Coordinates of N, CA, C and O in Angstrom, one line a residue:
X1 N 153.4 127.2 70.9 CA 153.3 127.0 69.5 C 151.8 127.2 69.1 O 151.0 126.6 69.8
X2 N 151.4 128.0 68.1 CA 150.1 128.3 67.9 C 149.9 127.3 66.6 O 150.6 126.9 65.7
X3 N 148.3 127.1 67.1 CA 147.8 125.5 66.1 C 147.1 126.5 65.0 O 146.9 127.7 65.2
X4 N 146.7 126.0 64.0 CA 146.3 126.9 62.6 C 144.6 126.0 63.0 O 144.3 124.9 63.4
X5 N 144.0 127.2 62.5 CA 142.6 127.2 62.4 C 142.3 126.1 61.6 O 142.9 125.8 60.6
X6 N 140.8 125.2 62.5 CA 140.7 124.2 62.4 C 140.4 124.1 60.4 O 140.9 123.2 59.6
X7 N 139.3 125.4 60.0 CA 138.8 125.6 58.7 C 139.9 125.3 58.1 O 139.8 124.3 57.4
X8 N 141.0 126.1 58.0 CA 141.9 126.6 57.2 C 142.4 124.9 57.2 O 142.3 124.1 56.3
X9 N 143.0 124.7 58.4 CA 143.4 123.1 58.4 C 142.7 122.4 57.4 O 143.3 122.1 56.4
X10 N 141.6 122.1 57.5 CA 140.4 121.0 56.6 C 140.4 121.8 55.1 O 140.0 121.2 54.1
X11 N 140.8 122.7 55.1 CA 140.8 123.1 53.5 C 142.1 122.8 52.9 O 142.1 122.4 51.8
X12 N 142.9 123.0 53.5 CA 144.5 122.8 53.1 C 144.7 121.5 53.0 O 145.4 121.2 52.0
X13 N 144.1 120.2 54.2 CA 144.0 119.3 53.7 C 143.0 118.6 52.5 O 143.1 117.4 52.2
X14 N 142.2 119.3 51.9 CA 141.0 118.7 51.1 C 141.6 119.1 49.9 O 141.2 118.5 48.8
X15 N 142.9 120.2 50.0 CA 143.4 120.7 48.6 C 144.3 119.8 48.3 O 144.4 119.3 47.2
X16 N 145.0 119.5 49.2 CA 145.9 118.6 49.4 C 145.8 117.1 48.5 O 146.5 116.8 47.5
X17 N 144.5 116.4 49.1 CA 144.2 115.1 48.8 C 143.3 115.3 47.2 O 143.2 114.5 46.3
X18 N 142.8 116.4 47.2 CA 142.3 116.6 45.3 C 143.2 117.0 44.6 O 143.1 117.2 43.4
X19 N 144.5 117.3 45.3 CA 145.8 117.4 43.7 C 146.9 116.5 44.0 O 147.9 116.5 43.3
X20 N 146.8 115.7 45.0 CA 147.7 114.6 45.2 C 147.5 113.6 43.6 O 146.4 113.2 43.2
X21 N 148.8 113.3 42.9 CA 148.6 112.8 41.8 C 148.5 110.9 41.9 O 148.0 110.2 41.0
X22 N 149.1 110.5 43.2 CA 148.5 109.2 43.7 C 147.3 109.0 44.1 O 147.1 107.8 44.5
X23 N 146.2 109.8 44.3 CA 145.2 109.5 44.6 C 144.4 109.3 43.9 O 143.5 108.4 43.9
X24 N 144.6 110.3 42.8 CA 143.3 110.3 41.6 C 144.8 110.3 40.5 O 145.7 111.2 40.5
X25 N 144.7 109.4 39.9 CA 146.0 109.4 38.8 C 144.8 109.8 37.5 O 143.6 109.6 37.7
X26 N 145.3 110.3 36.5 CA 145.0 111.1 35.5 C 143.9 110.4 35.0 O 143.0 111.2 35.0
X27 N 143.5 109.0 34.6 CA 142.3 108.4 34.5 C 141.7 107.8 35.2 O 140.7 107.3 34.7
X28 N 142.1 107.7 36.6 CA 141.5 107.2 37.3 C 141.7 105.6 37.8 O 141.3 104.8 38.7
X29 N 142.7 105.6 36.8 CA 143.2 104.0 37.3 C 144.5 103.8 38.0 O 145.2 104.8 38.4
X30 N 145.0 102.5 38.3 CA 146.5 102.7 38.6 C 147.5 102.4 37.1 O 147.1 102.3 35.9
X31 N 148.6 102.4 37.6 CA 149.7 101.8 35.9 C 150.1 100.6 35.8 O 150.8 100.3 34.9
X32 N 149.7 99.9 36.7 CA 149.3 98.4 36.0 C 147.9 98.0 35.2 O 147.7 97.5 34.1
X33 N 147.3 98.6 36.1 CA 146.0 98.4 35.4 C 146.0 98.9 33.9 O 145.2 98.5 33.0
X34 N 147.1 100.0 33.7 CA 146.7 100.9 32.3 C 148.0 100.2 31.8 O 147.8 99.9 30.6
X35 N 148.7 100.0 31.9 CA 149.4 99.4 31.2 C 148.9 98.1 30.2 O 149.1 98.0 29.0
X36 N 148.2 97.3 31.2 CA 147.3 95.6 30.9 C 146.2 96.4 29.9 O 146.0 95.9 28.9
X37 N 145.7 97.3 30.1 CA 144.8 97.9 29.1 C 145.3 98.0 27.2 O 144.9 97.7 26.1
X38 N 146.7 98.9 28.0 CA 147.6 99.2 26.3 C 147.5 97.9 25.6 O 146.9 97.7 24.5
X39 N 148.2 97.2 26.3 CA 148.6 95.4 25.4 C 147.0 95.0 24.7 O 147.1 94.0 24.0
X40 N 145.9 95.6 24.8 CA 144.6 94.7 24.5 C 144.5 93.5 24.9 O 144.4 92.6 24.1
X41 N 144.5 93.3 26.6 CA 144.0 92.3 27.1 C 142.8 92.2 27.5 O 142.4 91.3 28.2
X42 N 142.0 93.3 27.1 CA 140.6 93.2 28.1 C 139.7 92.8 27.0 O 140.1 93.1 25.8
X43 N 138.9 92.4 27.1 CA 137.6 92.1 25.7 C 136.1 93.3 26.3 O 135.3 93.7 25.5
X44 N 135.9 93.6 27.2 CA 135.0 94.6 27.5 C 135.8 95.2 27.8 O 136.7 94.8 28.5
X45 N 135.6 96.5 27.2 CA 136.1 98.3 27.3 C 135.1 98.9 27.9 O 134.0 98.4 28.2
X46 N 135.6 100.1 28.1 CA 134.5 101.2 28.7 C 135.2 102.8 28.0 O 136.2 103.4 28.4
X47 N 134.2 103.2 26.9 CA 134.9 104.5 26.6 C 135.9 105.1 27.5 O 137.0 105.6 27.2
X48 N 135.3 105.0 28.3 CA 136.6 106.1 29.0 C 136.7 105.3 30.9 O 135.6 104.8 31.0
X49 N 137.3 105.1 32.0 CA 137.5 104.4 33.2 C 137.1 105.5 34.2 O 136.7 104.8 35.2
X50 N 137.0 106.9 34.4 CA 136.7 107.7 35.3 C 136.3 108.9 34.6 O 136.8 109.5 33.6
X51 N 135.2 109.3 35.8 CA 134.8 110.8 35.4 C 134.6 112.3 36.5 O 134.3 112.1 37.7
X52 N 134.8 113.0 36.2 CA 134.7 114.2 37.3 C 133.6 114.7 37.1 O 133.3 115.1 36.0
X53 N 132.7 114.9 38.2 CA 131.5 115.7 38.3 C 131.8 116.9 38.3 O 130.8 117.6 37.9
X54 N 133.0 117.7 38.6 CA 133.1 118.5 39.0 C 132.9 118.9 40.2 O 133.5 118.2 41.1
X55 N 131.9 120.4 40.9 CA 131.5 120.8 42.3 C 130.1 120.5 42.2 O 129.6 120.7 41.1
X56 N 129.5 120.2 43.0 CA 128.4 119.8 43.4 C 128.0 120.6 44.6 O 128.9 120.9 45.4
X57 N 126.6 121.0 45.0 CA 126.0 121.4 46.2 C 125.8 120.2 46.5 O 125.9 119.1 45.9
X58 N 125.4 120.6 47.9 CA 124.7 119.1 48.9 C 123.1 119.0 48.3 O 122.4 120.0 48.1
X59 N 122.9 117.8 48.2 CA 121.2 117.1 48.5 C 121.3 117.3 46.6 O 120.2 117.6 46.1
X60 N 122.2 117.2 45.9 CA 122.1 117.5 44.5 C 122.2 116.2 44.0 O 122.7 115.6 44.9
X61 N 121.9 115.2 42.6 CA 122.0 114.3 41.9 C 122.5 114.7 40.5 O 121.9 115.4 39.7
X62 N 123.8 114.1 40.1 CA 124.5 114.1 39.3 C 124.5 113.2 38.1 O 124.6 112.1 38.7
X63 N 124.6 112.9 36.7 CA 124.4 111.8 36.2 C 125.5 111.5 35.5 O 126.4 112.3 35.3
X64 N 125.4 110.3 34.9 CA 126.5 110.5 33.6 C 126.4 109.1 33.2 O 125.8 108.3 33.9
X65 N 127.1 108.8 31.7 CA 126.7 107.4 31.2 C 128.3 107.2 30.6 O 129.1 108.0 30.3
X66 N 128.3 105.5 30.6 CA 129.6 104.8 30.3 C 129.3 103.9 28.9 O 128.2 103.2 29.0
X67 N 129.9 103.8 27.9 CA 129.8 102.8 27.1 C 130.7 102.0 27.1 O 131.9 102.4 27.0
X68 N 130.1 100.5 27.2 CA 130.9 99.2 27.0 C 130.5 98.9 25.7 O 129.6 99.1 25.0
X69 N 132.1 98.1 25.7 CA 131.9 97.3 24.1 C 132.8 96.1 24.4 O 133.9 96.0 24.8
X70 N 131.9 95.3 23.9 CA 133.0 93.8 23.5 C 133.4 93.3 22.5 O 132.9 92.7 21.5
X71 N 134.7 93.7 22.9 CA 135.7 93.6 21.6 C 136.6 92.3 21.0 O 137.5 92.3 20.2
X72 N 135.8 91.0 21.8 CA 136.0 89.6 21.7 C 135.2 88.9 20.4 O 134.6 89.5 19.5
X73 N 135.2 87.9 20.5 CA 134.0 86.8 19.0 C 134.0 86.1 19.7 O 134.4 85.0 19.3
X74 N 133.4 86.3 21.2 CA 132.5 85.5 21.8 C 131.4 86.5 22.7 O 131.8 87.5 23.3
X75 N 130.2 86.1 22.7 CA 129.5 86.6 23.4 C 130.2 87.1 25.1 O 131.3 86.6 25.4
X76 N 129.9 87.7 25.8 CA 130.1 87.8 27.2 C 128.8 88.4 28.0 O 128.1 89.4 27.9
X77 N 128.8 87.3 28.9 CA 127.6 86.8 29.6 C 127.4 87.6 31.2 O 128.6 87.8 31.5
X78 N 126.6 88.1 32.2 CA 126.0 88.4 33.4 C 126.8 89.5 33.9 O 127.7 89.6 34.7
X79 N 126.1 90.9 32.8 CA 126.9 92.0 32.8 C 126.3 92.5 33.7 O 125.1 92.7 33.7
X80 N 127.1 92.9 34.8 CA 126.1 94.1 36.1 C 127.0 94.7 36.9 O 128.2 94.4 37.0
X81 N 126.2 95.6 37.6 CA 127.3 96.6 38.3 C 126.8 96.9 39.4 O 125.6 96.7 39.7
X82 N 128.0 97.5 40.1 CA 127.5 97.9 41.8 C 128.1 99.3 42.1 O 129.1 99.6 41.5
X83 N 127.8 100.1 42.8 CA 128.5 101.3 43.4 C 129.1 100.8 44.8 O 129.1 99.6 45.1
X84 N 129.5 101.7 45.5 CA 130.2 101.3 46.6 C 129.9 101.6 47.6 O 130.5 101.2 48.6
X85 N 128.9 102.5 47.7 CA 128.5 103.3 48.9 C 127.1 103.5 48.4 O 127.1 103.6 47.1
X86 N 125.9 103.8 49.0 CA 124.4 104.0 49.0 C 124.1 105.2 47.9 O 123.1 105.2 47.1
X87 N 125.4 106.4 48.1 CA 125.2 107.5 47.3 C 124.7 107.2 45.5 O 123.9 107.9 44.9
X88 N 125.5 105.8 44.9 CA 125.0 105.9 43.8 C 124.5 104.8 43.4 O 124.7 103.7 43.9
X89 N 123.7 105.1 42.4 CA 122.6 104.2 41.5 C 123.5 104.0 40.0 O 124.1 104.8 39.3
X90 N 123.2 102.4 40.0 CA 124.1 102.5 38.7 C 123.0 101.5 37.8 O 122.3 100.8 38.4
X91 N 122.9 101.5 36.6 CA 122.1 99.9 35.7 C 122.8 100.0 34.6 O 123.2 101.1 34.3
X92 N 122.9 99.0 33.9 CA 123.2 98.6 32.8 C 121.9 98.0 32.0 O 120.8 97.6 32.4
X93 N 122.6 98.3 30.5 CA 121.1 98.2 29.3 C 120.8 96.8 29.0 O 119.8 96.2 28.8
X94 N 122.4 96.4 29.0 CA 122.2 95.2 28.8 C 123.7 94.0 29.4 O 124.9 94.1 29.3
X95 N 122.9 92.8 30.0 CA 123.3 92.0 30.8 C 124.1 90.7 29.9 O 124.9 89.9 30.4
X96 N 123.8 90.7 28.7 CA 124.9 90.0 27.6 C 124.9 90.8 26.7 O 124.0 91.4 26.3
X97 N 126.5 90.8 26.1 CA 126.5 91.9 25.0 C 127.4 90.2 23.9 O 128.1 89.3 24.4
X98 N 127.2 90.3 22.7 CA 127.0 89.3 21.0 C 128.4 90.7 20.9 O 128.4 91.9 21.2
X99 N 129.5 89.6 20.3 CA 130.8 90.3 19.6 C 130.4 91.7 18.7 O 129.7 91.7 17.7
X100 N 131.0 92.7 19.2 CA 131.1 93.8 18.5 C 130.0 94.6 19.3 O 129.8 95.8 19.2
X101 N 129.4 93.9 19.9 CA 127.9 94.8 20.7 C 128.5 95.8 22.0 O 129.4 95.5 22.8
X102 N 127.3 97.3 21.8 CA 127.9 98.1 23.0 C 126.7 98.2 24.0 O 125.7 97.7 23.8
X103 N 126.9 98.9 25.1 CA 125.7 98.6 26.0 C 126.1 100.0 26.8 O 127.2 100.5 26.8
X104 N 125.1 100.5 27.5 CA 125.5 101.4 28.5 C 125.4 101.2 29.7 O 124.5 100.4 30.0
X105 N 126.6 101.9 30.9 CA 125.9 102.0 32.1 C 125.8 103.5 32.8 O 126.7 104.2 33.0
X106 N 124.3 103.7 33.2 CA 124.1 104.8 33.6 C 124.5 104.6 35.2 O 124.3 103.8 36.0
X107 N 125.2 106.2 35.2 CA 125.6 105.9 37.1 C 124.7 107.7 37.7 O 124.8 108.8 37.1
X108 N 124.1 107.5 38.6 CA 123.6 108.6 39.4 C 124.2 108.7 40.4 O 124.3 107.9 41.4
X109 N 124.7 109.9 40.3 CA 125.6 110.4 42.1 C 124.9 111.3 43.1 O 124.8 112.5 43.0
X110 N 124.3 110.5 44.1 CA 123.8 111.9 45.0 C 124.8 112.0 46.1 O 125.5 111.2 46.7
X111 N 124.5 113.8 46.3 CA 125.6 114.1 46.7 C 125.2 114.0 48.5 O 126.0 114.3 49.4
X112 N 123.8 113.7 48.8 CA 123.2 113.7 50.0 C 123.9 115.0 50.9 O 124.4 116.1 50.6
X113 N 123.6 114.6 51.9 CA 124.6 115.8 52.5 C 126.1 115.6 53.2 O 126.5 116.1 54.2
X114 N 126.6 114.8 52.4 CA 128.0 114.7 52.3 C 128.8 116.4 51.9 O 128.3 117.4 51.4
X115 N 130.0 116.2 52.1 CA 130.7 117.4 52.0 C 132.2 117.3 51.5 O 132.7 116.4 52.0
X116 N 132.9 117.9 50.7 CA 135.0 117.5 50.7 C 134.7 116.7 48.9 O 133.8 116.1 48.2
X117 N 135.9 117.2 48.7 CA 136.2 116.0 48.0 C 136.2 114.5 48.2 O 136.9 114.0 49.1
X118 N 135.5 113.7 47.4 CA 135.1 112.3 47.4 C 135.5 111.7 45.9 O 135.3 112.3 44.8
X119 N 136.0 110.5 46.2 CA 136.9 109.6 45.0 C 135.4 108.4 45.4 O 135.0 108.2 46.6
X120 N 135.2 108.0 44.7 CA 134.0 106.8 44.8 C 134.3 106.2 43.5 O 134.7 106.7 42.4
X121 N 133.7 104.2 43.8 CA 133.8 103.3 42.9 C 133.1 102.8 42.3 O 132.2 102.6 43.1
X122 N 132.7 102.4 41.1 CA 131.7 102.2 40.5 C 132.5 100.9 39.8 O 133.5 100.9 39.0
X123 N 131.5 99.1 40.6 CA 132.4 98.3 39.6 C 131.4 97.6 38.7 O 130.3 97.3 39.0
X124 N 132.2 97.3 37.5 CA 131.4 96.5 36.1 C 132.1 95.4 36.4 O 133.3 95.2 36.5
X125 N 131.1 94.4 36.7 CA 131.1 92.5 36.7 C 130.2 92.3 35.4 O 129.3 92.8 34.8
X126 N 131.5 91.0 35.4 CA 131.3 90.0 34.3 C 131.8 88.8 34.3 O 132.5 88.4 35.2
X127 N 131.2 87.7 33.1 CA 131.4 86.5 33.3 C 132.7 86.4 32.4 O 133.2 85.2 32.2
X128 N 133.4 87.5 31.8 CA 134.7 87.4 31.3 C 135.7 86.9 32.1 O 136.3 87.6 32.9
X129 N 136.0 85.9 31.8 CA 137.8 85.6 32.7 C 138.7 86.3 33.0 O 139.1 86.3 34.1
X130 N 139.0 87.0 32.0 CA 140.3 88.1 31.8 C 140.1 88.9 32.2 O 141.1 89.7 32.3
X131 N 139.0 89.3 32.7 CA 138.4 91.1 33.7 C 137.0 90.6 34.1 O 135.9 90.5 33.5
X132 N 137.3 90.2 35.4 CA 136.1 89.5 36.2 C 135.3 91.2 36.9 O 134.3 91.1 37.6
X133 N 135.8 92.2 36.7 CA 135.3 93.3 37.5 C 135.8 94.3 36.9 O 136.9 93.9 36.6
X134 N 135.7 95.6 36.5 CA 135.9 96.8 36.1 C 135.8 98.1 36.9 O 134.7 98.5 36.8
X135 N 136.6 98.9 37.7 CA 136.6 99.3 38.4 C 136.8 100.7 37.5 O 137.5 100.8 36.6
X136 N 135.5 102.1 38.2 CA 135.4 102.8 37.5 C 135.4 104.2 38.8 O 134.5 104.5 39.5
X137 N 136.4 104.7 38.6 CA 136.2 106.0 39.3 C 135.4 107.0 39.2 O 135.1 107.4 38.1
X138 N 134.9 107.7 40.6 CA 133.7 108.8 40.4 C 134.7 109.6 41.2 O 135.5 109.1 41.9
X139 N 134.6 111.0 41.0 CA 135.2 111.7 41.5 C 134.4 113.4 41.4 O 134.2 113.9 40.3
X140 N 134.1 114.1 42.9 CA 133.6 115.3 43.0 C 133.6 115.9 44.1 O 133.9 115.4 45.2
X141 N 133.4 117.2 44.1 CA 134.3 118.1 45.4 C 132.5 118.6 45.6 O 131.8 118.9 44.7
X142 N 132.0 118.6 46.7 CA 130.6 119.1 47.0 C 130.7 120.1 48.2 O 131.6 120.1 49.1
X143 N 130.0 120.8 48.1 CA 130.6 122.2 48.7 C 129.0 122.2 49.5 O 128.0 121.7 49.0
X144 N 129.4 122.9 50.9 CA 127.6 123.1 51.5 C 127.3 124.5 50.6 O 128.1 125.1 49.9
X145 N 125.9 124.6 50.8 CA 125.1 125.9 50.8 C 125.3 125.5 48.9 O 125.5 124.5 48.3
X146 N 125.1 126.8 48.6 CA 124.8 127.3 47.1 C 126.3 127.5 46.6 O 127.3 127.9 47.2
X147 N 126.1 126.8 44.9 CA 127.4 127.0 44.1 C 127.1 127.6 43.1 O 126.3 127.2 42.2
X148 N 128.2 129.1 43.3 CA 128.0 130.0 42.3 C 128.8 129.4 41.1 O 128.8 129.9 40.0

């Protein structure tokens, strides 16, 4: 039995796992989570839950910004965030957001010399009860050498 080239293998599987629709579901979340969202249970939002970089070269830095808003009539207190892996840099503007107030968080992706499609987490902590963490999908396919 002849085995298929190792290339061809690693590409077939990289296509594979970037159009699998359980891996990366359409926003980035699962359907509980989006479901608990519809009902308006959360009091911090985030315009939008995941973003696509798109293709990336290696050793490149990517940016992009999230807006929160608290949509409660109470302040919410010890807003901060973490990435999940060394590649990204994340800060927020601000660490308490006053009812109706919005704040950003800026996330930087470097793509170091990583390679493939990569799903990465970006989480928003808070002293909210009802959503103690906010889990934000990064998603980008980074290719070696030069991207025409």
């Amino acid at each position: 039995m002849r085995r298929m080239p190792r290339p061809l293998a690693l590409t077939l599987l990289v296509l594979l796992l970037w159009t699998a629709p359980d891996v990366w579901a359409e926003d980035g979340i699962d359907p509980a989570e989006a479901e608990r969202r519809k009902k308006g249970h959360a009091d911090l939002v985030l315009d939008r839950y995941a973003h696509d970089f798109g293709t990336a070269k290696q050793k490149d830095v990517r940016h992009t910004e999230f807006t929160y808003t608290n949509r409660s009539s109470k302040p919410i207190r010890g807003i901060r965030a973490r990435g999940e892996c060394g590649c990204n840099a994340v800060t927020v503007s601000h660490a308490e957001l006053e009812p109706g107030a919005s704040g950003v968080l800026k996330v930087e992706f470097h793509t170091l010399s990583l390679s493939g499609a990569m799903l990465k987490r970006v989480q928003l902590f808070t002293s909210d009860p009802s959503r103690g963490r906010i889990r934000i999908a990064l998603k980008v396919l980074i290719v070696e050498g030069l991207v025409v």
